[in-house]
Amino acid sequence: MTDAVVNGITAGSVYALVAVGMTIIFGVLRAINFAHGEFYMLGTFGAWWGIETLDLPYIVSIPLALIIVAAIALAVGVLVMKRLIDQPFQIGIVATLGVSLVLQNVIILIFGGAYKMFDGGWIEPVEILGISLSEQRILIVVAALVIFGLLELMVHRTRFGKTIRAVSQNIEACKVVGVNVPVVVIGTFVLGCTLAALSGVLTAPVTVSLYGGMGTSITVKTFAIIVMGGVGNVSGTLFAAWILGLMESFVASYLGLQFRDAVAFTALIVVLTLLPGGLFSKRERF
């Protein structure tokens, strides 16, 4: 029971870091980024490349991976996402699916399709209240709490955060008063994708194996989480991610590991049927 709870909270924290990026991107663009899991994947491969090829320590490979992913996200933001402003929802789906396929195949072309082993991180066990945890799992949970706290401060206390909220609520009004909407869209996209990459970098020492298609399942679970949490609700995203992580952990522990990935689909169907606005919905974004 205790192990299931610990594993669920850890997995939920991983999902939360990815999902919150998709949440803020949707809030600004009104488009689901179906390439979001690929930026999670790029983060893991960026850190792996730094360790294996450049012989960097894990702690140095983290900012290297984030810089690489931020640069890729900036290019995608300028070339693709900026053009989705005021476009129909379906255009965003097709465009981001295309980005997803391109990123997957570029990674497979460069690094091959075989699984890679991630050799890094802090995996020494630490005992807390009689529970043995690896240092990396503790780091993941702490990072999720810190990041969500900083995001809440950014959204409500900083100029950029207030601009994001304004664009999410009324793009046309923002254009009228002189807000540079494309810059806000690109900046939000880079921020969201970098958070997904951070989740990948922190998770890699726990998951150990990497491959080009690893982002697909993350994207599906992330979509389920933002629907469960209430689209655009940052704090709701964290709680929804923990709920999904716990559900998956208990299903894997008591029913079998093969049923774990079905939990996100089941939760998504149930929430859309009974509570279309999400478990923690609110009227305004952010």
Coordinates of N, CA and C in Angstrom, one line a residue, residues 1-198:
M1 N 0.8 -1.2 0.0 CA 0.0 0.0 0.0 C 0.9 1.3 0.0
T2 N 1.8 1.3 0.9 CA 2.7 2.5 1.0 C 3.5 2.7 -0.3
D3 N 4.1 1.6 -0.8 CA 4.8 1.7 -2.1 C 3.9 2.2 -3.2
A4 N 2.7 1.7 -3.2 CA 1.8 2.2 -4.3 C 1.5 3.7 -4.2
V5 N 1.4 4.2 -3.0 CA 1.1 5.6 -2.8 C 2.3 6.4 -3.2
V6 N 3.5 6.0 -2.8 CA 4.8 6.7 -3.1 C 5.0 6.7 -4.6
N7 N 4.8 5.5 -5.2 CA 5.0 5.5 -6.7 C 4.0 6.3 -7.4
G8 N 2.7 6.4 -6.9 CA 1.7 7.2 -7.5 C 2.0 8.7 -7.4
I9 N 2.4 9.1 -6.3 CA 2.7 10.5 -6.1 C 3.9 10.9 -7.0
T10 N 4.9 10.0 -7.1 CA 6.1 10.3 -7.9 C 5.7 10.4 -9.4
A11 N 4.9 9.4 -9.9 CA 4.5 9.4 -11.2 C 3.6 10.6 -11.5
G12 N 2.7 10.9 -10.6 CA 1.8 12.1 -10.7 C 2.6 13.4 -10.8
S13 N 3.7 13.5 -10.1 CA 4.5 14.7 -10.1 C 5.2 14.8 -11.5
V14 N 5.6 13.7 -12.1 CA 6.2 13.7 -13.4 C 5.1 14.2 -14.4
Y15 N 3.9 13.6 -14.3 CA 2.9 14.0 -15.3 C 2.5 15.5 -15.1
A16 N 2.5 16.0 -13.8 CA 2.1 17.3 -13.6 C 3.1 18.3 -14.2
L17 N 4.4 18.1 -14.2 CA 5.3 19.0 -14.8 C 5.1 19.1 -16.3
V18 N 4.7 17.9 -16.9 CA 4.5 17.9 -18.4 C 3.1 18.6 -18.6
A19 N 2.1 18.2 -17.9 CA 0.7 18.7 -18.1 C 0.6 20.2 -17.9
V20 N 1.3 20.8 -17.0 CA 1.1 22.2 -16.7 C 1.6 23.0 -17.9
G21 N 2.6 22.5 -18.6 CA 3.1 23.2 -19.8 C 2.0 23.2 -20.9
M22 N 1.4 22.0 -21.1 CA 0.3 21.9 -22.1 C -0.9 22.8 -21.7
T23 N -1.1 22.9 -20.4 CA -2.2 23.7 -19.9 C -2.0 25.2 -20.2
I24 N -0.8 25.7 -20.0 CA -0.6 27.2 -20.3 C -0.6 27.4 -21.8
I25 N -0.1 26.4 -22.6 CA -0.1 26.6 -24.0 C -1.6 26.6 -24.5
F26 N -2.4 25.7 -24.0 CA -3.8 25.7 -24.4 C -4.5 27.0 -24.0
G27 N -4.2 27.5 -22.8 CA -4.8 28.7 -22.4 C -4.6 29.9 -23.3
V28 N -3.4 29.9 -23.9 CA -3.1 31.1 -24.8 C -3.5 30.8 -26.2
L29 N -3.3 29.6 -26.7 CA -3.5 29.3 -28.1 C -4.9 28.7 -28.4
R30 N -5.5 28.2 -27.4 CA -6.8 27.4 -27.5 C -6.5 26.2 -28.4
A31 N -5.3 25.6 -28.3 CA -4.9 24.5 -29.2 C -4.2 23.5 -28.3
I32 N -4.5 22.2 -28.5 CA -3.8 21.1 -27.8 C -2.5 20.8 -28.5
N33 N -1.4 20.9 -27.8 CA -0.1 20.6 -28.4 C 0.1 19.1 -28.4
F34 N -0.2 18.4 -29.4 CA 0.0 17.0 -29.5 C 1.4 16.5 -29.7
A35 N 2.3 17.5 -29.8 CA 3.7 17.2 -29.8 C 4.4 17.4 -28.4
H36 N 3.6 17.6 -27.4 CA 4.1 18.0 -26.1 C 5.0 16.8 -25.5
G37 N 4.5 15.6 -25.7 CA 5.3 14.5 -25.2 C 6.7 14.4 -25.8
E38 N 6.8 14.8 -27.1 CA 8.1 14.8 -27.8 C 9.1 15.7 -27.1
F39 N 8.6 16.8 -26.5 CA 9.6 17.7 -25.9 C 10.0 17.1 -24.5
Y40 N 9.2 16.3 -23.9 CA 9.6 15.4 -22.8 C 10.7 14.5 -23.2
M41 N 10.4 13.8 -24.4 CA 11.4 12.9 -24.9 C 12.7 13.6 -25.3
L42 N 12.6 14.8 -25.9 CA 13.8 15.5 -26.2 C 14.7 15.9 -25.0
G43 N 14.0 16.2 -23.9 CA 14.7 16.5 -22.7 C 15.5 15.3 -22.2
T44 N 15.0 14.1 -22.2 CA 15.7 12.9 -21.8 C 16.9 12.6 -22.7
F45 N 16.6 12.7 -24.0 CA 17.7 12.5 -25.0 C 18.8 13.6 -24.9
G46 N 18.4 14.8 -24.6 CA 19.4 15.9 -24.5 C 20.4 15.6 -23.3
A47 N 19.8 15.2 -22.2 CA 20.6 14.8 -21.0 C 21.5 13.6 -21.3
W48 N 20.8 12.6 -21.9 CA 21.6 11.3 -22.2 C 22.7 11.6 -23.2
W49 N 22.5 12.5 -24.2 CA 23.6 12.9 -25.1 C 24.7 13.6 -24.4
G50 N 24.4 14.5 -23.4 CA 25.4 15.2 -22.7 C 26.3 14.2 -21.8
I51 N 25.6 13.2 -21.2 CA 26.3 12.3 -20.4 C 27.2 11.3 -21.2
E52 N 26.6 10.7 -22.3 CA 27.2 9.7 -23.0 C 28.3 10.2 -24.0
T53 N 28.0 11.3 -24.7 CA 28.8 11.9 -25.7 C 29.8 12.9 -25.2
L54 N 29.4 13.8 -24.4 CA 30.2 14.9 -23.9 C 30.9 14.5 -22.5
D55 N 30.4 13.4 -22.0 CA 31.0 12.9 -20.7 C 30.7 14.0 -19.6
L56 N 29.6 14.5 -19.6 CA 29.2 15.5 -18.6 C 28.5 14.8 -17.4
P57 N 28.7 15.4 -16.2 CA 28.0 14.9 -15.0 C 26.5 15.2 -15.2
Y58 N 25.7 14.4 -14.5 CA 24.2 14.5 -14.6 C 23.7 16.0 -14.3
I59 N 24.3 16.6 -13.3 CA 23.8 17.9 -12.9 C 24.1 18.9 -13.9
V60 N 25.1 18.7 -14.7 CA 25.4 19.7 -15.8 C 24.6 19.4 -17.1
S61 N 24.2 18.1 -17.2 CA 23.4 17.7 -18.4 C 22.0 18.3 -18.3
I62 N 21.5 18.6 -17.1 CA 20.2 19.1 -16.9 C 20.0 20.4 -17.6
P63 N 20.8 21.5 -17.3 CA 20.6 22.7 -18.0 C 21.0 22.6 -19.5
L64 N 21.9 21.8 -19.9 CA 22.2 21.6 -21.3 C 21.0 21.1 -22.0
A65 N 20.3 20.1 -21.5 CA 19.1 19.6 -22.1 C 18.0 20.6 -22.2
L66 N 17.8 21.4 -21.2 CA 16.8 22.4 -21.2 C 17.1 23.5 -22.2
I67 N 18.4 23.9 -22.4 CA 18.7 24.9 -23.4 C 18.5 24.4 -24.8
I68 N 18.8 23.1 -25.0 CA 18.6 22.5 -26.3 C 17.1 22.5 -26.7
V69 N 16.3 22.0 -25.7 CA 14.9 21.9 -25.9 C 14.3 23.3 -26.1
A70 N 14.7 24.3 -25.3 CA 14.2 25.6 -25.4 C 14.5 26.2 -26.8
A71 N 15.6 25.9 -27.4 CA 16.0 26.4 -28.7 C 15.1 25.7 -29.8
I72 N 14.9 24.4 -29.6 CA 14.0 23.7 -30.6 C 12.6 24.2 -30.5
A73 N 12.1 24.4 -29.2 CA 10.8 25.0 -29.0 C 10.6 26.4 -29.6
L74 N 11.7 27.2 -29.5 CA 11.6 28.5 -30.1 C 11.5 28.4 -31.6
A75 N 12.2 27.5 -32.2 CA 12.1 27.4 -33.7 C 10.7 26.9 -34.1
V76 N 10.2 25.9 -33.3 CA 8.8 25.4 -33.6 C 7.8 26.5 -33.4
G77 N 8.0 27.3 -32.3 CA 7.1 28.4 -32.0 C 7.0 29.4 -33.1
V78 N 8.2 29.8 -33.6 CA 8.2 30.8 -34.7 C 7.7 30.3 -36.0
L79 N 8.1 29.0 -36.3 CA 7.7 28.4 -37.6 C 6.2 27.9 -37.7
V80 N 5.8 27.4 -36.5 CA 4.5 26.7 -36.5 C 3.4 27.4 -35.6
M81 N 3.8 27.5 -34.3 CA 2.7 27.9 -33.3 C 2.3 29.3 -33.5
K82 N 3.2 30.2 -33.9 CA 2.7 31.6 -34.2 C 1.7 31.7 -35.2
R83 N 1.7 30.8 -36.2 CA 0.8 30.8 -37.3 C -0.6 30.2 -36.9
L84 N -0.7 29.6 -35.7 CA -1.9 29.1 -35.3 C -2.9 30.1 -34.6
I85 N -2.3 31.3 -34.4 CA -3.2 32.3 -33.7 C -4.4 32.6 -34.6
D86 N -5.6 32.5 -34.0 CA -6.8 32.8 -34.6 C -7.2 31.7 -35.7
Q87 N -6.5 30.6 -35.7 CA -6.8 29.5 -36.6 C -7.8 28.6 -36.0
P88 N -8.6 27.8 -36.7 CA -9.6 26.9 -36.2 C -8.8 25.8 -35.3
F89 N -9.5 25.2 -34.4 CA -9.0 24.2 -33.5 C -8.4 23.1 -34.2
Q90 N -9.0 22.6 -35.3 CA -8.6 21.5 -36.1 C -7.2 21.7 -36.7
I91 N -6.9 22.9 -37.1 CA -5.6 23.2 -37.7 C -4.5 23.0 -36.7
G92 N -4.8 23.4 -35.5 CA -3.8 23.2 -34.4 C -3.5 21.7 -34.2
I93 N -4.5 20.9 -34.2 CA -4.4 19.4 -34.0 C -3.5 18.8 -35.1
V94 N -3.8 19.2 -36.4 CA -3.0 18.6 -37.5 C -1.6 19.1 -37.5
A95 N -1.4 20.4 -37.2 CA 0.0 21.0 -37.1 C 0.8 20.4 -36.1
T96 N 0.3 20.2 -34.9 CA 1.1 19.7 -33.8 C 1.3 18.2 -33.9
L97 N 0.4 17.5 -34.5 CA 0.6 16.1 -34.8 C 1.8 15.9 -35.8
G98 N 1.8 16.9 -36.8 CA 2.9 16.9 -37.8 C 4.2 17.1 -37.1
V99 N 4.3 18.1 -36.2 CA 5.5 18.4 -35.4 C 5.9 17.1 -34.6
S100 N 5.0 16.5 -34.0 CA 5.2 15.3 -33.2 C 6.0 14.2 -34.1
L101 N 5.4 13.9 -35.3 CA 6.0 12.9 -36.2 C 7.4 13.3 -36.6
V102 N 7.6 14.6 -36.9 CA 8.9 15.1 -37.4 C 9.9 14.9 -36.2
L103 N 9.6 15.3 -35.0 CA 10.6 15.2 -33.9 C 10.9 13.7 -33.6
Q104 N 9.9 12.9 -33.6 CA 10.1 11.5 -33.4 C 11.1 10.9 -34.4
N105 N 10.8 11.2 -35.6 CA 11.6 10.6 -36.7 C 13.0 11.2 -36.8
V106 N 13.2 12.4 -36.4 CA 14.5 13.0 -36.4 C 15.4 12.4 -35.3
I107 N 14.8 12.1 -34.1 CA 15.5 11.5 -33.1 C 15.9 10.1 -33.5
I108 N 15.0 9.3 -34.1 CA 15.3 8.0 -34.5 C 16.3 8.0 -35.6
L109 N 16.3 9.0 -36.5 CA 17.3 9.1 -37.5 C 18.7 9.4 -37.0
I110 N 18.8 10.2 -36.0 CA 20.1 10.6 -35.4 C 20.6 9.5 -34.5
F111 N 19.7 9.0 -33.6 CA 20.2 8.1 -32.5 C 19.9 6.6 -32.7
G112 N 19.0 6.4 -33.8 CA 18.6 5.0 -34.0 C 17.4 4.6 -33.2
G113 N 16.7 3.5 -33.6 CA 15.5 3.2 -33.0 C 15.6 2.3 -31.8
A114 N 16.8 1.8 -31.5 CA 17.0 0.9 -30.3 C 16.9 1.7 -29.0
Y115 N 16.5 1.0 -28.0 CA 16.4 1.5 -26.6 C 17.8 2.0 -26.1
K116 N 17.8 3.1 -25.4 CA 19.1 3.6 -24.8 C 18.9 3.5 -23.3
M117 N 20.0 3.3 -22.6 CA 20.0 3.2 -21.2 C 20.6 4.5 -20.6
F118 N 19.9 5.1 -19.7 CA 20.3 6.3 -19.1 C 21.1 6.1 -17.9
D119 N 22.3 6.5 -17.9 CA 23.3 6.3 -16.8 C 23.6 7.6 -16.1
G120 N 22.7 7.9 -15.1 CA 22.9 9.2 -14.4 C 21.9 9.3 -13.4
G121 N 22.0 10.4 -12.6 CA 21.0 10.7 -11.5 C 21.4 10.3 -10.2
W122 N 20.6 10.5 -9.2 CA 20.9 10.2 -7.8 C 19.9 9.1 -7.4
I123 N 20.4 7.9 -7.4 CA 19.5 6.8 -7.1 C 19.7 6.1 -5.8
E124 N 20.6 6.7 -4.9 CA 20.8 6.2 -3.6 C 19.6 6.3 -2.8
P125 N 19.2 5.2 -2.0 CA 18.0 5.2 -1.2 C 18.2 6.1 0.1
V126 N 17.1 6.7 0.4 CA 17.0 7.6 1.6 C 15.8 7.1 2.4
E127 N 15.9 7.0 3.7 CA 14.7 6.5 4.5 C 14.1 7.7 5.2
I128 N 12.8 7.9 4.9 CA 12.0 9.0 5.5 C 10.7 8.4 6.1
L129 N 10.6 8.5 7.5 CA 9.5 8.0 8.2 C 9.3 6.5 8.0
G130 N 10.4 5.8 7.9 CA 10.4 4.4 7.7 C 10.1 3.9 6.3
I131 N 10.0 4.9 5.3 CA 9.8 4.6 3.9 C 11.1 4.8 3.2
S132 N 11.6 3.8 2.4 CA 12.8 4.0 1.6 C 12.5 4.5 0.3
L133 N 13.1 5.6 -0.1 CA 13.0 6.3 -1.4 C 14.3 6.6 -2.0
S134 N 14.4 6.6 -3.3 CA 15.6 7.1 -4.0 C 15.6 8.6 -3.9
E135 N 16.8 9.1 -3.9 CA 17.0 10.6 -3.9 C 16.3 11.2 -5.1
Q136 N 16.3 10.5 -6.3 CA 15.7 11.1 -7.5 C 14.2 11.2 -7.4
R137 N 13.6 10.3 -6.8 CA 12.1 10.4 -6.6 C 11.7 11.5 -5.7
I138 N 12.5 11.7 -4.6 CA 12.3 12.9 -3.8 C 12.5 14.2 -4.6
L139 N 13.5 14.2 -5.4 CA 13.8 15.4 -6.2 C 12.6 15.7 -7.1
I140 N 12.0 14.7 -7.7 CA 10.9 14.9 -8.7 C 9.7 15.5 -8.0
V141 N 9.4 15.0 -6.8 CA 8.2 15.6 -6.1 C 8.5 17.0 -5.6
V142 N 9.7 17.2 -5.1 CA 10.0 18.6 -4.6 C 10.0 19.6 -5.8
A143 N 10.6 19.1 -6.9 CA 10.7 20.0 -8.1 C 9.3 20.3 -8.6
A144 N 8.3 19.4 -8.6 CA 7.0 19.7 -9.0 C 6.3 20.7 -8.1
L145 N 6.5 20.6 -6.8 CA 5.9 21.5 -5.8 C 6.5 22.9 -6.0
V146 N 7.8 23.0 -6.2 CA 8.5 24.3 -6.4 C 8.1 25.0 -7.7
I147 N 8.1 24.2 -8.8 CA 7.7 24.7 -10.1 C 6.3 25.2 -10.1
F148 N 5.3 24.5 -9.4 CA 4.0 25.0 -9.4 C 3.8 26.2 -8.6
G149 N 4.6 26.3 -7.5 CA 4.5 27.5 -6.7 C 5.1 28.7 -7.4
L150 N 6.1 28.5 -8.2 CA 6.7 29.6 -9.0 C 5.8 30.0 -10.1
L151 N 5.1 29.0 -10.7 CA 4.2 29.3 -11.8 C 3.0 30.2 -11.3
E152 N 2.5 29.8 -10.1 CA 1.4 30.6 -9.5 C 1.8 32.0 -9.3
L153 N 3.0 32.2 -8.8 CA 3.6 33.6 -8.6 C 3.7 34.3 -9.9
M154 N 4.3 33.6 -10.9 CA 4.5 34.2 -12.2 C 3.2 34.7 -12.8
V155 N 2.2 33.8 -12.8 CA 0.9 34.1 -13.5 C 0.2 35.3 -12.9
H156 N 0.3 35.4 -11.5 CA -0.5 36.4 -10.8 C 0.3 37.6 -10.4
R157 N 1.7 37.6 -10.4 CA 2.4 38.7 -9.9 C 3.4 39.3 -10.9
T158 N 3.7 38.7 -12.0 CA 4.7 39.3 -12.9 C 3.9 39.8 -14.2
R159 N 4.6 40.7 -14.8 CA 4.1 41.4 -16.0 C 3.8 40.3 -17.1
F160 N 4.8 39.4 -17.3 CA 4.6 38.4 -18.3 C 3.4 37.5 -18.0
G161 N 3.3 37.1 -16.7 CA 2.2 36.3 -16.3 C 0.8 37.0 -16.5
K162 N 0.7 38.2 -16.2 CA -0.5 39.0 -16.4 C -0.8 39.1 -17.9
T163 N 0.2 39.2 -18.7 CA 0.0 39.3 -20.2 C -0.5 38.0 -20.7
I164 N 0.0 36.9 -20.2 CA -0.5 35.5 -20.6 C -1.9 35.4 -20.2
R165 N -2.3 35.8 -19.0 CA -3.7 35.8 -18.6 C -4.6 36.6 -19.5
A166 N -4.1 37.8 -19.9 CA -4.9 38.7 -20.8 C -5.1 38.1 -22.1
V167 N -4.0 37.5 -22.7 CA -4.1 36.9 -24.1 C -5.1 35.7 -24.0
S168 N -5.0 34.9 -22.9 CA -5.8 33.7 -22.8 C -7.3 34.1 -22.7
Q169 N -7.6 35.3 -22.2 CA -9.0 35.7 -22.0 C -9.6 36.4 -23.3
N170 N -8.8 37.2 -23.9 CA -9.3 38.0 -25.1 C -8.1 38.5 -26.0
I171 N -7.8 37.7 -27.0 CA -6.7 38.0 -27.9 C -7.0 39.3 -28.7
E172 N -8.2 39.5 -29.1 CA -8.6 40.7 -29.9 C -8.4 42.0 -29.1
A173 N -8.8 42.0 -27.8 CA -8.6 43.1 -27.0 C -7.1 43.4 -26.7
C174 N -6.3 42.4 -26.6 CA -4.9 42.5 -26.4 C -4.3 43.2 -27.6
K175 N -4.7 42.8 -28.8 CA -4.2 43.4 -30.0 C -4.5 44.9 -30.1
V176 N -5.7 45.2 -29.7 CA -6.2 46.6 -29.7 C -5.3 47.5 -28.8
V177 N -4.9 47.0 -27.6 CA -4.2 47.8 -26.7 C -2.7 47.7 -26.9
G178 N -2.3 47.0 -27.9 CA -0.8 47.0 -28.3 C 0.0 45.8 -27.7
V179 N -0.6 44.8 -27.2 CA 0.1 43.6 -26.7 C 0.6 42.8 -27.9
N180 N 1.9 42.5 -27.9 CA 2.5 41.7 -29.0 C 2.1 40.2 -28.8
V181 N 1.0 39.9 -29.3 CA 0.5 38.5 -29.1 C 1.4 37.4 -29.6
P182 N 2.0 37.5 -30.8 CA 2.9 36.5 -31.3 C 4.1 36.2 -30.3
V183 N 4.6 37.3 -29.7 CA 5.7 37.1 -28.7 C 5.2 36.4 -27.5
V184 N 4.0 36.7 -27.0 CA 3.5 36.0 -25.9 C 3.2 34.6 -26.2
V185 N 2.7 34.3 -27.4 CA 2.4 32.9 -27.8 C 3.7 32.1 -27.8
I186 N 4.7 32.6 -28.5 CA 6.0 31.9 -28.6 C 6.7 31.8 -27.2
G187 N 6.7 32.8 -26.4 CA 7.2 32.7 -25.0 C 6.5 31.7 -24.2
T188 N 5.2 31.6 -24.3 CA 4.5 30.6 -23.5 C 4.8 29.2 -24.0
F189 N 4.9 29.1 -25.3 CA 5.2 27.8 -25.9 C 6.5 27.3 -25.5
V190 N 7.5 28.1 -25.5 CA 8.9 27.8 -25.0 C 8.9 27.4 -23.6
L191 N 8.2 28.2 -22.8 CA 8.1 27.8 -21.3 C 7.4 26.5 -21.1
G192 N 6.3 26.2 -21.8 CA 5.6 25.0 -21.6 C 6.4 23.8 -22.0
C193 N 7.1 23.9 -23.1 CA 7.9 22.8 -23.7 C 9.2 22.6 -22.8
T194 N 9.7 23.6 -22.2 CA 10.9 23.5 -21.3 C 10.5 22.8 -20.1
L195 N 9.3 23.0 -19.6 CA 8.8 22.3 -18.4 C 8.7 20.8 -18.7
A196 N 8.2 20.5 -19.9 CA 8.1 19.1 -20.3 C 9.4 18.4 -20.3
A197 N 10.4 19.2 -20.9 CA 11.8 18.7 -20.9 C 12.4 18.4 -19.6
L198 N 12.1 19.4 -18.6 CA 12.6 19.2 -17.3 C 12.0 17.9 -16.6

